[in-house]
Each structure stands twice: as C-alpha cells, then as structure tokens.
Amino acid sequence: MKRVAVLASGRGSNLAALVTAHRAYHSYRVVLVISNLAGSGALSLARDVGIESVLAPNRGLSREDHERAIVDLLKQRSIDIVCLAGYMRVLTTTFFTSFSGPVLNIHPSLLPAFPGMRAQEQALSAGVKWSGATVHFVDHGLDTGQIILQEPVPVRPDDTEPALSGRILEIEHRIYPMALDIVARDQYEIRGRVVHIPAVDA
Ligand code: GRF
C-alpha cells in the first residue's frame, strides 16, 4: 500500500475523488494533504475525512525554502507518491532532487495542447472539436511530463467554459484514481516519452 500526499491549492474535488477511490483500489492511501493556501477547500475536506492536513504557505519564503519545507514533510511521513491536484505552483529542481518518488498531475486538456492556466478557455478559443483530461508525470516544465492516461471530451458548438469544465471534471475524477492505481502498483514502464501500461495497451 503506497503512501500518497496530495498537494492542492483549490476546492479539492480531485482530492475527494482520489480519497473516495482509495477504498476501492487498495493500492494506495492518501495520508497527507498539503496546501499553500489557508482557505483552500482541499484542507477543509482533508480535515473532514480525518486525513492529516498541513498548511505550507509560500508567502515570504523563497521558492527553494518553500519546496524544502514540503519535501521535509514528505520525508517525515514516508510518502511514496505525490499527486498534484489543482496545485497552483510549478515545482523546481530543488523539489525533484530531494524527492525521488513519482509525482503526478491532472490537467484539463489533452496535453500537449493547452498547457498552463485556463486550459478549457484556451480550447474554446482555439475552436477545437475535442478536448479532455490528462494525467501525467510532473517534471520541472509546465505540464510537460510523460502522459500516463488521457480521455477525450467533445467540445459542443454552443459550449461555455463552465459547461465544458464540468464535463472534463467528471473525466478527471475517473482517470486520476485509475492512473494513480497503475503507478502505485508499478504496472508501467517509461521508455523515453512513452509510458507503457500493459493492462491498458493490450
Ligand atoms: C482541475 O481542473 C485540474 O485539472 C486542474 O485544476 C483543477 C483543480 O480542481 N489542475 P479541484 O481543486 O481538484 O476541484
């Protein structure tokens, strides 16, 4: 059973999905939630369900000191895997040189299209017919790590940002726990840019 920490800055719906699914998957357990923002929904959700929650504010700290504080927490709690879920900060090499476990993220587009903020708005402005959700490994770039799972969502001619975001979010909540389960069970192999998952590729 892998010990998972979730880093989140926002409302925490993906955190909720990961927590709900860990009861079904048995391969991982969310044991720690870290947020940089005091009022985040993710922190209150963690408190409500009895998961340790830690506020790690970034204000007034250098990026390096903030990341070192987070890595210290991860090490103290013997965390195996980190999941970013609406975490609004890009991690730097300070983090990756001191935490060697897998780090995952969920993004509301079919990467590499529309990285960064407001991916759903970017998709609507570009006039694409399909968008979707991506779970990927995190490196020090902006949504540039290897892709683990993706699922498309059709963009409707009269779509609005809230409507498209809502449909993508439903997919996020399903594929994020699936991807974490695959990683927690070590059922993948990375060759260059490609994450091979025998159970999915077959
Ligand atoms: C999600 O759309 C996720 O894809 C993006 O940030 C949003 C977080 O939502 N990275 P929530 O806090 O998990 O509800």
XYZ file of C-alpha atoms and ligand atoms in Angstrom:
216
model
C 0.000 0.000 0.000
C 1.677 3.203 -1.203
C 1.512 6.317 0.943
C 0.280 9.294 -1.077
C 0.473 13.026 -0.375
C -1.797 15.391 -2.293
C -0.687 18.981 -2.913
C -3.636 21.253 -3.634
C -4.389 24.969 -3.686
C -8.097 24.981 -4.536
C -11.503 23.442 -3.993
C -10.222 19.852 -3.822
C -12.644 17.878 -5.985
C -9.817 15.731 -7.397
C -8.553 15.160 -3.872
C -12.047 13.945 -2.980
C -12.020 11.579 -5.979
C -8.613 10.152 -5.013
C -9.750 9.644 -1.416
C -13.038 8.005 -2.395
C -11.299 5.667 -4.825
C -8.544 4.524 -2.466
C -11.127 2.448 -0.649
C -11.818 0.525 -3.872
C -8.276 0.260 -5.207
C -6.338 -0.853 -2.096
C -3.044 0.034 -3.810
C -2.615 3.456 -2.235
C -3.824 5.568 0.615
C -3.935 9.361 0.803
C -2.300 10.065 4.163
C -1.303 13.715 3.833
C -2.729 16.845 2.226
C -0.550 19.928 1.868
C -1.846 23.287 0.720
C -0.143 26.628 0.263
C -3.452 28.467 0.791
C -5.169 28.655 4.180
C -8.734 28.877 2.882
C -8.490 26.065 0.342
C -11.350 23.590 0.111
C -8.761 20.812 -0.061
C -7.611 21.497 3.517
C -11.117 21.511 4.946
C -12.006 18.358 3.032
C -8.941 16.603 4.456
C -9.905 17.687 7.976
C -13.487 16.470 7.420
C -12.359 12.982 6.421
C -9.618 12.710 9.052
C -6.568 12.958 6.792
C -3.594 14.888 8.123
C -3.629 18.345 6.578
C -0.776 20.819 6.655
C -0.729 24.432 5.593
C 2.630 25.235 3.991
C 2.394 28.900 2.987
C 4.718 30.087 0.270
C 4.313 33.773 1.075
C 7.527 35.339 2.363
C 9.601 32.254 1.510
C 11.922 31.753 -1.426
C 10.748 29.065 -3.851
C 13.615 26.828 -2.686
C 12.820 27.206 1.026
C 9.139 26.527 0.396
C 9.895 23.386 -1.591
C 12.424 22.213 1.014
C 9.743 22.583 3.719
C 7.363 20.430 1.656
C 9.979 17.770 0.948
C 10.817 17.625 4.688
C 7.155 16.877 5.404
C 7.058 14.203 2.687
C 10.138 12.528 4.127
C 8.917 12.712 7.731
C 5.653 10.998 6.676
C 7.426 8.397 4.459
C 5.474 9.471 1.384
C 5.941 7.262 -1.697
C 3.950 9.194 -4.331
C 2.906 12.828 -4.671
C -0.246 13.899 -6.524
C -0.770 17.493 -7.544
C -4.462 18.332 -7.671
C -5.057 21.948 -8.553
C -1.688 22.924 -7.071
C -1.016 26.382 -8.442
C 2.778 26.337 -8.286
C 5.364 24.883 -10.641
C 7.872 22.647 -8.844
C 11.558 23.244 -9.469
C 14.687 21.091 -9.433
C 15.008 21.776 -5.666
C 11.960 19.541 -5.225
C 12.920 16.859 -7.722
C 16.486 16.471 -6.491
C 15.293 15.791 -2.941
C 12.077 13.805 -3.601
C 12.706 10.829 -5.851
C 9.256 9.199 -5.923
C 6.712 9.613 -8.734
C 4.901 12.961 -8.926
C 1.595 13.041 -10.855
C -0.678 15.843 -12.036
C -4.126 16.130 -13.581
C -4.697 18.689 -16.337
C -7.988 19.691 -18.011
C -6.921 19.321 -21.668
C -5.420 16.759 -23.996
C -1.778 17.663 -23.464
C 0.438 18.807 -25.089
C -2.426 21.063 -26.243
C -3.297 23.920 -23.913
C -0.846 23.666 -21.012
C -0.951 26.156 -18.146
C -3.872 28.135 -16.788
C -7.461 28.159 -18.123
C -6.995 25.182 -20.423
C -10.739 24.950 -21.063
C -10.916 28.596 -22.198
C -7.879 28.025 -24.416
C -9.649 25.058 -26.023
C -12.832 27.069 -26.679
C -10.869 29.999 -28.156
C -8.915 27.653 -30.428
C -12.166 26.174 -31.758
C -11.099 22.567 -31.241
C -13.750 19.861 -31.545
C -12.258 17.711 -28.812
C -10.580 18.462 -25.532
C -10.287 16.216 -22.478
C -8.224 15.381 -19.434
C -4.653 14.171 -18.976
C -2.868 12.557 -16.055
C 0.872 12.967 -16.451
C 4.122 12.696 -14.566
C 5.447 16.022 -13.390
C 8.821 17.401 -14.341
C 10.095 20.936 -13.870
C 8.302 22.191 -17.011
C 4.750 23.473 -17.260
C 2.585 20.368 -17.865
C 5.365 18.770 -19.926
C 5.938 15.393 -18.207
C 5.174 11.984 -19.749
C 1.492 11.209 -20.265
C 0.013 8.342 -18.225
C -3.694 8.406 -19.168
C -5.876 10.645 -21.307
C -9.521 10.712 -22.212
C -11.208 12.945 -24.793
C -14.326 15.070 -24.261
C -16.263 16.537 -27.226
C -16.473 20.325 -27.452
C -20.003 21.372 -28.443
C -20.661 24.222 -30.895
C -22.503 26.229 -28.224
C -20.209 25.240 -25.343
C -19.418 27.534 -22.462
C -16.391 27.395 -20.212
C -18.360 26.199 -17.140
C -20.190 23.512 -19.136
C -17.017 22.182 -20.780
C -15.104 22.338 -17.474
C -17.849 20.353 -15.743
C -17.769 17.580 -18.357
C -13.960 17.441 -18.272
C -14.012 17.361 -14.465
C -16.148 14.201 -14.481
C -13.456 12.518 -16.570
C -10.683 13.868 -14.310
C -12.318 12.281 -11.285
C -12.341 8.902 -13.013
C -8.925 8.790 -14.689
C -6.862 10.329 -11.872
C -7.513 7.466 -9.424
C -7.020 4.952 -12.271
C -3.624 6.420 -13.142
C -2.568 6.584 -9.515
C -3.537 2.924 -9.070
C -1.371 1.965 -12.064
C 1.587 3.904 -10.664
C 1.056 2.613 -7.112
C 1.072 -0.986 -8.419
C 4.149 -0.272 -10.547
C 2.270 -1.510 -13.623
C 4.050 0.760 -16.081
C 7.369 1.311 -17.737
C 8.736 4.577 -19.084
C 10.646 4.422 -22.367
C 11.624 7.913 -23.480
C 8.433 9.983 -23.692
C 6.129 6.971 -23.644
C 4.556 5.419 -20.546
C 3.829 1.784 -21.397
C 0.983 0.265 -19.381
C 0.492 -3.391 -20.321
C -3.024 -3.568 -18.835
C -4.180 -0.550 -20.875
C -2.068 -1.022 -24.031
C -3.229 -4.620 -24.563
C -8.760 20.715 -12.134
O -9.465 21.131 -13.270
C -7.412 20.171 -12.521
O -7.412 19.551 -13.766
C -6.561 21.417 -12.564
O -7.032 22.218 -11.508
C -8.392 21.883 -11.221
C -8.434 21.505 -9.777
O -9.754 21.282 -9.351
N -5.156 21.090 -12.458
P -10.014 20.655 -7.916
O -9.373 21.589 -6.887
O -9.417 19.293 -7.900
O -11.505 20.635 -7.786
